[in-house]
Coordinates of C-alpha atoms in Angstrom, one line a residue:
X77 CA 60.1 0.4 99.3
X78 CA 57.7 -2.4 98.9
X79 CA 53.9 -2.0 98.5
X80 CA 51.7 -2.5 101.6
X81 CA 48.3 -4.0 101.6
X82 CA 45.1 -2.7 103.1
X83 CA 42.4 -5.2 104.0
X84 CA 38.8 -4.4 103.6
X85 CA 35.4 -5.9 102.9
X86 CA 33.3 -6.1 99.7
X87 CA 29.6 -5.7 99.6
X88 CA 27.4 -8.2 97.9
X89 CA 25.6 -7.4 94.6
X90 CA 23.0 -5.3 96.4
X91 CA 22.5 -2.0 98.3
X92 CA 22.5 -3.7 101.8
X93 CA 26.1 -2.8 102.7
X94 CA 25.8 -1.1 106.1
X95 CA 27.4 -4.0 107.9
X96 CA 30.4 -4.2 105.6
X97 CA 33.6 -3.1 107.4
X98 CA 37.2 -2.4 106.6
X99 CA 39.5 -4.0 109.1
X100 CA 42.9 -2.4 108.7
X101 CA 44.9 -0.3 106.4
X102 CA 48.6 -0.1 105.7
X103 CA 49.0 2.2 102.7
X104 CA 52.2 3.7 101.4
X105 CA 52.3 7.5 101.5
X106 CA 51.8 9.0 98.0
X107 CA 54.5 11.6 98.7
X108 CA 57.2 8.9 98.5
X109 CA 55.8 6.9 95.6
X110 CA 57.8 7.0 92.4
X111 CA 57.1 5.6 88.9
X112 CA 59.0 2.4 89.8
X113 CA 56.4 1.8 92.7
X114 CA 53.5 1.5 90.3
X115 CA 52.1 -2.0 90.5
X116 CA 51.9 -3.7 87.1
X117 CA 50.6 -7.2 88.0
X118 CA 48.8 -9.1 90.8
X119 CA 48.4 -12.8 91.2
X120 CA 47.2 -15.3 93.9
X121 CA 48.8 -18.7 94.0
X122 CA 46.7 -21.9 93.7
X123 CA 45.8 -22.1 97.4
X124 CA 45.4 -18.3 97.9
X125 CA 47.8 -18.4 100.8
X126 CA 50.3 -16.2 98.9
X127 CA 49.7 -13.1 96.8
X128 CA 52.4 -11.8 94.5
X129 CA 52.7 -8.3 93.0
X130 CA 55.1 -7.0 90.4
X131 CA 55.9 -3.3 89.8
X132 CA 57.5 -1.1 87.2
X133 CA 60.8 -1.1 89.1
X134 CA 61.2 -4.8 88.4
X135 CA 60.5 -5.9 92.0
X136 CA 58.3 -8.8 93.1
X137 CA 56.6 -8.5 96.5
X138 CA 55.0 -11.7 97.9
X139 CA 52.4 -11.4 100.7
X140 CA 51.5 -14.4 102.9
X141 CA 48.2 -14.9 104.6
X142 CA 48.0 -14.8 108.4
X143 CA 47.3 -18.2 109.9
X144 CA 44.3 -18.4 112.2
X145 CA 45.2 -18.4 115.9
X146 CA 42.9 -19.1 118.8
X147 CA 43.8 -15.8 120.5
X148 CA 43.0 -13.7 117.4
X149 CA 40.6 -15.5 115.0
X150 CA 39.7 -12.2 113.4
X151 CA 43.2 -11.8 112.0
X152 CA 42.6 -14.7 109.6
X153 CA 42.8 -13.3 106.1
X154 CA 45.3 -10.5 106.7
X155 CA 48.2 -10.6 104.2
X156 CA 51.7 -9.5 105.4
X157 CA 54.9 -9.1 103.4
X158 CA 56.6 -12.5 103.1
X159 CA 59.4 -11.8 100.6
X160 CA 60.6 -8.9 98.4
X161 CA 63.2 -9.4 95.7
X162 CA 64.4 -7.7 92.5
X163 CA 63.3 -9.9 89.7
X164 CA 64.4 -7.9 86.6
X165 CA 66.9 -5.2 86.0
X166 CA 66.9 -2.6 83.2
X167 CA 68.9 -3.9 80.2
X168 CA 70.0 -2.5 76.8
X169 CA 69.8 -4.2 73.5
X170 CA 72.9 -3.1 71.7
X171 CA 71.9 -4.6 68.4
X172 CA 68.7 -2.6 68.2
X173 CA 69.8 0.4 70.4
X174 CA 66.7 -0.3 72.6
X175 CA 66.3 0.0 76.3
X176 CA 64.5 -3.0 77.9
X177 CA 62.4 -1.9 80.9
X178 CA 62.6 -3.8 84.1
X179 CA 58.8 -3.6 84.6
X180 CA 57.2 -6.9 85.5
X181 CA 54.4 -7.6 82.9
X182 CA 53.0 -10.8 84.4
X183 CA 53.5 -13.2 87.3
X184 CA 52.2 -16.8 87.2
X185 CA 52.5 -19.3 90.1
X186 CA 53.4 -23.0 89.6
X187 CA 51.6 -25.6 91.8
X188 CA 53.4 -26.3 95.0
X189 CA 54.9 -29.8 95.3
X190 CA 57.2 -29.4 98.3
X191 CA 58.0 -26.8 101.0
X192 CA 59.2 -24.2 98.4
X193 CA 57.1 -22.0 96.1
X194 CA 57.9 -21.4 92.5
X195 CA 56.7 -18.5 90.3
X196 CA 57.4 -17.2 86.7
X197 CA 57.8 -13.5 86.2
X198 CA 58.5 -11.7 82.9
X199 CA 59.4 -8.3 81.6
X200 CA 59.3 -7.4 77.9
X201 CA 61.9 -9.8 76.9
X202 CA 62.9 -12.3 79.6
X203 CA 61.0 -14.9 81.6
X204 CA 62.5 -16.0 85.0
X205 CA 61.6 -19.0 87.2
X206 CA 62.0 -18.0 90.9
X207 CA 62.2 -20.4 93.9
X208 CA 61.0 -18.9 97.2
X209 CA 62.1 -21.0 100.2
X210 CA 62.4 -20.8 104.0
X211 CA 65.5 -21.4 106.1
X212 CA 65.4 -21.6 109.9
X213 CA 68.5 -23.6 110.5
X214 CA 72.2 -23.0 109.8
X215 CA 75.1 -25.4 109.8
X216 CA 77.9 -24.9 112.4
X217 CA 81.1 -26.7 113.2
X218 CA 82.9 -26.8 109.8
X219 CA 86.3 -28.4 109.8
X220 CA 87.9 -26.1 107.2
X221 CA 86.1 -22.9 108.0
X222 CA 85.6 -20.7 111.0
X223 CA 82.1 -19.8 112.1
X224 CA 82.4 -16.5 110.3
X225 CA 83.3 -18.2 107.0
X226 CA 87.1 -17.7 106.9
X227 CA 89.2 -20.6 105.7
X228 CA 91.3 -22.1 108.6
X229 CA 94.9 -22.9 108.3
X230 CA 95.1 -26.8 107.8
X231 CA 98.1 -26.9 110.2
X232 CA 95.9 -25.7 113.1
X233 CA 93.3 -28.4 112.6
X234 CA 94.0 -31.1 115.1
X235 CA 90.5 -32.6 115.7
X236 CA 87.7 -33.7 113.5
X237 CA 84.4 -31.9 114.1
X238 CA 81.0 -33.1 113.1
X239 CA 78.9 -30.2 111.6
X240 CA 75.5 -29.7 113.3
X241 CA 72.4 -27.7 112.3
X242 CA 71.4 -24.9 114.8
X243 CA 68.1 -23.0 114.8
X244 CA 68.2 -19.5 113.5
X245 CA 65.7 -16.7 112.7
X246 CA 63.4 -17.6 109.8
X247 CA 64.9 -16.4 106.6
X248 CA 62.9 -16.3 103.3
X249 CA 65.2 -16.6 100.2
X250 CA 64.3 -16.0 96.6
X251 CA 66.6 -17.5 94.0
X252 CA 66.4 -17.4 90.2
X253 CA 66.4 -21.1 89.1
X254 CA 65.9 -20.6 85.4
X255 CA 66.2 -17.7 82.9
X256 CA 64.3 -18.1 79.6
X257 CA 65.7 -15.4 77.3
X258 CA 66.5 -14.5 73.6
X259 CA 63.3 -15.9 72.2
X260 CA 61.2 -12.8 71.6
X261 CA 61.7 -10.0 69.1
X262 CA 58.7 -8.1 70.3
X263 CA 57.4 -7.3 73.8
X264 CA 56.1 -10.2 75.9
X265 CA 52.5 -9.4 77.0
X266 CA 51.5 -12.7 78.8
X267 CA 52.7 -16.0 80.1
X268 CA 50.6 -19.0 81.0
X269 CA 51.5 -22.3 82.7
X270 CA 50.1 -25.4 81.1
X271 CA 48.0 -27.9 83.1
X272 CA 50.7 -30.6 82.4
X273 CA 52.9 -28.4 84.7
X274 CA 55.9 -29.3 82.4
X275 CA 55.5 -26.5 79.9
X276 CA 54.5 -22.8 79.7
X277 CA 54.0 -20.4 76.9
X278 CA 55.2 -16.8 76.5
X279 CA 53.4 -14.4 74.1
X280 CA 54.5 -11.3 72.3
X281 CA 52.8 -9.0 69.8
X282 CA 53.2 -11.4 66.9
X283 CA 54.4 -14.8 68.2
X284 CA 53.6 -17.4 70.9
X285 CA 56.5 -19.7 72.1
X286 CA 56.2 -22.9 74.0
X287 CA 58.8 -23.7 76.7
X288 CA 59.7 -26.7 78.7
X289 CA 60.2 -25.6 82.3
X290 CA 63.5 -27.5 82.5
X291 CA 65.0 -26.2 79.2
X292 CA 66.1 -22.6 78.9
X293 CA 68.0 -22.6 75.6
X294 CA 65.2 -23.9 73.3
X295 CA 61.6 -23.0 72.8
X296 CA 59.1 -23.9 70.1
X297 CA 57.2 -21.3 68.1
X298 CA 53.5 -22.4 68.1
X299 CA 51.9 -19.3 66.6
X300 CA 53.4 -16.8 64.2
X301 CA 51.2 -14.1 62.7
X302 CA 54.0 -11.9 61.4
X303 CA 53.3 -11.1 57.7
X304 CA 56.1 -11.3 55.1
X305 CA 55.8 -7.6 54.6
X306 CA 55.3 -5.6 57.9
X307 CA 53.4 -3.0 56.0
X308 CA 50.6 -5.5 55.6
X309 CA 50.3 -5.9 59.4
X310 CA 46.7 -5.5 60.5
X311 CA 46.5 -7.0 64.0
X312 CA 48.7 -8.0 66.9
X313 CA 48.3 -10.6 69.7
X314 CA 47.2 -9.0 72.9
X315 CA 46.9 -11.9 75.4
X316 CA 47.0 -15.7 75.5
X317 CA 46.1 -18.5 78.0
X318 CA 46.2 -22.2 78.3
X319 CA 43.0 -24.2 79.0
X320 CA 42.8 -25.0 82.8
X321 CA 42.6 -28.8 82.3
X322 CA 43.2 -29.6 78.6
X323 CA 46.9 -29.4 78.1
X324 CA 46.6 -29.3 74.3
X325 CA 44.3 -26.3 74.1
X326 CA 45.0 -22.6 74.4
X327 CA 43.4 -19.3 73.3
X328 CA 44.8 -16.0 72.2
X329 CA 43.1 -12.7 71.5
X330 CA 43.9 -9.9 69.0
X331 CA 43.7 -6.2 68.7
X332 CA 40.9 -6.7 66.1
X333 CA 38.5 -8.0 68.8
X334 CA 38.7 -11.7 67.8
X335 CA 39.6 -14.8 69.9
X336 CA 41.2 -17.9 68.4
X337 CA 41.1 -21.3 70.1
X338 CA 43.9 -23.5 69.1
X339 CA 44.6 -27.3 69.4
X340 CA 48.3 -28.3 69.6
X341 CA 47.3 -31.9 68.5
X342 CA 46.3 -30.6 65.1
X343 CA 49.7 -29.3 64.0
X344 CA 53.0 -28.1 65.4
X345 CA 52.3 -24.6 64.2
X346 CA 48.9 -23.4 65.3
X347 CA 48.5 -20.6 62.8
X348 CA 45.2 -22.3 61.8
X349 CA 42.8 -22.0 64.7
X350 CA 40.2 -24.6 65.5
X351 CA 37.6 -22.1 66.7
X352 CA 37.1 -18.4 66.0
X353 CA 35.1 -16.1 68.3
X354 CA 34.2 -12.7 67.1
X355 CA 31.1 -10.5 67.5
X356 CA 30.0 -8.8 64.3
X357 CA 30.1 -5.0 64.6
X358 CA 26.9 -3.1 64.5
X359 CA 27.2 -0.7 61.6
X360 CA 25.1 2.0 63.3
X361 CA 27.7 2.2 66.1
X362 CA 30.7 2.5 63.7
X363 CA 33.0 5.4 64.5
X364 CA 36.6 6.5 64.3
X365 CA 37.3 4.8 67.6
X366 CA 35.5 1.5 66.9
X367 CA 38.7 -0.4 66.0
X368 CA 40.6 0.9 69.1
X369 CA 37.9 0.1 71.6
X370 CA 37.2 -3.4 70.2
X371 CA 40.8 -4.5 70.9
X372 CA 40.8 -7.2 73.5
X373 CA 43.1 -6.4 76.4
X374 CA 42.6 -9.6 78.4
X375 CA 41.3 -13.2 77.9
X376 CA 40.6 -15.7 80.7
X377 CA 39.3 -19.2 80.8
X378 CA 36.7 -20.0 83.5
X379 CA 37.9 -22.3 86.2
X380 CA 35.7 -25.1 84.8
X381 CA 37.1 -24.6 81.3
X382 CA 33.6 -24.1 79.8
X383 CA 33.7 -20.4 79.2
X384 CA 36.0 -17.6 78.0
X385 CA 35.9 -14.1 79.4
X386 CA 37.3 -11.2 77.3
X387 CA 37.8 -7.5 78.2
X388 CA 37.8 -4.7 75.6
X389 CA 37.8 -1.0 76.4
X390 CA 34.1 -0.6 77.3
X391 CA 32.8 -4.1 78.0
X392 CA 33.4 -7.6 79.4
X393 CA 32.1 -10.5 77.4
X394 CA 31.5 -14.1 78.4
X395 CA 31.7 -16.7 75.6
X396 CA 30.6 -20.3 75.6
X397 CA 33.3 -22.5 74.0
X398 CA 30.5 -24.3 72.1
X399 CA 29.1 -21.1 70.5
X400 CA 31.4 -19.0 68.3
X401 CA 28.8 -16.7 66.7
X402 CA 28.2 -14.3 69.6
X403 CA 29.0 -13.8 73.3
X404 CA 26.8 -15.5 75.8
X405 CA 26.8 -12.4 78.1
X406 CA 27.9 -8.8 77.6
X407 CA 28.5 -6.5 80.5
X408 CA 28.9 -2.7 80.2
X409 CA 31.8 -1.6 82.4
X410 CA 31.7 2.2 81.9
X411 CA 29.4 2.9 79.0
X412 CA 29.2 6.5 80.2
X413 CA 32.6 7.0 78.7
X414 CA 31.3 6.6 75.1
X415 CA 30.8 10.3 74.8
X416 CA 34.3 11.0 76.1
X417 CA 36.2 8.8 73.6
X418 CA 37.7 11.8 71.8
X419 CA 39.4 13.3 74.9
X420 CA 40.4 9.7 76.1
X421 CA 42.1 9.3 72.7
X422 CA 43.9 12.6 73.1
X423 CA 45.3 11.7 76.6
X424 CA 46.1 8.1 75.5
X425 CA 43.7 6.5 78.1
X426 CA 41.8 4.8 75.3
X427 CA 44.9 2.5 74.9
X428 CA 44.8 1.4 78.6
X429 CA 44.8 -2.4 79.0
X430 CA 42.3 -3.5 81.7
X431 CA 42.4 -7.0 83.1
X432 CA 39.4 -9.2 84.2
X433 CA 39.1 -12.1 86.6
X434 CA 36.6 -14.8 87.6
X435 CA 35.7 -15.6 91.2
X436 CA 36.4 -19.2 92.4
X437 CA 33.0 -20.5 91.3
X438 CA 32.8 -18.6 88.0
X439 CA 29.6 -16.9 89.1
X440 CA 31.0 -13.3 89.5
X441 CA 33.4 -11.4 87.3
X442 CA 35.5 -8.4 88.2
X443 CA 37.3 -5.7 86.2
X444 CA 38.7 -2.2 86.7
X445 CA 37.7 1.3 85.6
X446 CA 38.8 4.9 86.2
X447 CA 38.7 7.0 89.3
X448 CA 40.0 3.9 91.2
X449 CA 36.6 2.3 90.6
X450 CA 36.2 -1.4 89.9
X451 CA 33.2 -3.3 88.8
X452 CA 31.6 -6.6 89.8
X453 CA 29.0 -8.5 87.8
X454 CA 27.0 -11.3 89.2
X455 CA 26.2 -13.7 86.4
X456 CA 23.3 -15.4 88.2
X457 CA 21.3 -12.4 89.5
X458 CA 22.6 -10.0 86.7
X459 CA 23.3 -7.5 89.5
X460 CA 26.3 -5.3 89.2
X461 CA 28.1 -3.0 91.6
X462 CA 30.7 -0.2 91.3
X463 CA 33.2 0.0 94.2
X464 CA 36.1 2.4 94.9
X465 CA 39.6 1.5 96.2
X466 CA 40.7 4.7 97.9
X467 CA 42.5 5.9 101.0
X468 CA 39.3 7.2 102.5
X469 CA 37.7 3.8 102.2
X470 CA 40.7 2.1 103.8
X471 CA 40.2 3.5 107.3
X472 CA 39.5 0.9 110.0
X473 CA 35.8 -0.1 110.3
X474 CA 34.9 2.1 107.3
X475 CA 31.9 1.3 105.2
X476 CA 32.5 0.4 101.5
X477 CA 29.7 2.0 99.6
X478 CA 28.7 1.3 96.0
X479 CA 29.4 4.3 93.8
X480 CA 27.3 5.6 90.9
X481 CA 28.3 7.7 87.9
X482 CA 25.9 10.2 86.3
X483 CA 26.1 11.5 82.8
X484 CA 25.1 15.1 83.6
X485 CA 22.1 17.1 84.6
X486 CA 20.9 16.9 88.2
X487 CA 23.3 14.9 90.3
X488 CA 22.2 13.0 93.4
X489 CA 24.1 13.2 96.7
X490 CA 25.9 9.9 96.4
X491 CA 26.6 10.2 92.6
X492 CA 29.7 11.4 90.9
X493 CA 29.6 13.3 87.6
X494 CA 31.4 11.7 84.6
X495 CA 33.2 15.0 84.1
X496 CA 34.7 14.7 87.6
X497 CA 36.3 11.3 87.1
X498 CA 40.1 11.2 87.5
X499 CA 41.5 9.3 84.6
X500 CA 45.0 9.2 86.1
X501 CA 43.6 6.8 88.8
X502 CA 42.9 3.5 87.1
X503 CA 42.4 -0.1 88.3
X504 CA 44.1 -2.1 85.6
X505 CA 45.2 -5.2 87.6
X506 CA 43.0 -7.3 89.9
X507 CA 43.1 -10.8 91.3
X508 CA 40.5 -13.0 93.0
X509 CA 41.3 -15.7 95.7
X510 CA 40.8 -19.1 94.1
X511 CA 38.2 -20.3 96.6
X512 CA 37.2 -17.5 98.9
X513 CA 35.7 -14.0 98.5
X514 CA 38.9 -12.2 98.8
X515 CA 40.1 -9.8 96.1
X516 CA 43.3 -7.9 95.5
X517 CA 43.1 -4.6 93.7
X518 CA 46.1 -2.6 92.5
X519 CA 45.5 1.2 92.5
X520 CA 48.7 2.8 91.1
X521 CA 51.2 2.2 93.9
X522 CA 48.8 0.8 96.5
X523 CA 47.5 -2.7 96.9
X524 CA 44.1 -3.1 98.5
X525 CA 42.9 -6.5 99.8
X526 CA 39.1 -6.7 100.3
X527 CA 37.2 -9.6 101.7
X528 CA 33.7 -10.5 102.6
X529 CA 32.3 -9.5 105.9
X530 CA 34.1 -11.1 108.9
X531 CA 32.3 -11.3 112.2

């Protein structure tokens, strides 16, 4: 089964949301969902016409945006399933007696240069380059083969036929063009395509490797933080990304809450960073959980390349590349969980890795939370809003209302108590259309696509 998308509308950063509508809903029934159906990554391509999701079962589902028609202009923006394919299979490492999951950790699109689309997908160990292409014609009239593909007896061939192309039903094919494997000892947590579109990097817990897209049997190690004695290990790499337009610059984050900006022109091995971003810890807030919640789970360059956004357990921070001392902006995602850290540690939720995304103009940022809530922060107006991705909100013409969480005491009608939050429902993966106000939100095994009000 492949995930289905629901399409809805997002309110602005204010309370005036009565005119916001949800247009349609195609959600998979929870009764039939398995662990393999849980969505593990979401990614728009560079134009926003395609949206890819990967799941724990190793499948990639690509959605294509409906083209606007004169008869149904309101259907513009709906995403329908375009292609579904099995990207990775479960494997077994016999040397280490380890099972390698088929779960898709990340998907990254390559720029489109012809009619076909290309994307990179990765599980814990292997990156694959997939080509997605359309076929609406088939060749007929072979000399040595029948129409059903069987080889003809040469003795029966008395005339020469000229093969012709005949129209056929549109078929979308996904083929693995390259497989980049055997380069990571530890689990791959991120991949990033360089702005030169010739290279990409893959990152695991301790190393970052640089690949040429055309070469599968060789990669260059550009960062290695593995200590000589593993007992001295104090931090791991959690995420990495190339700068959007400087092909020599990349950034990686660590479990200690620090971000390192590296320049590949300085040396072949970028163990020495060129810039180091870290916010000094406030001693008064020090606790047993400080180190865990300061671990950065995601790092993203802004589209203009001027800023960095990082997500740790409780906050989203925006950094100016020219100011290493402290973040430019700090947004509290779910500060009401500070009192719940002990129980979140016991149920392992404190180790959840939330992602964060910019909108197309870098003015709004979005990240996920629990109870199927996701948060948006407007950097200009400093307004923020909490929205919920749920089956109730996905009914046609439904209103998407901002949600509020209260810490206790007297609860208002439209508020939800922090004790009532469902920590099994979490929004870890989100994506924002590169140029429009359309967002994709993965809630367990359901994909929600929300967009600004359509008339």
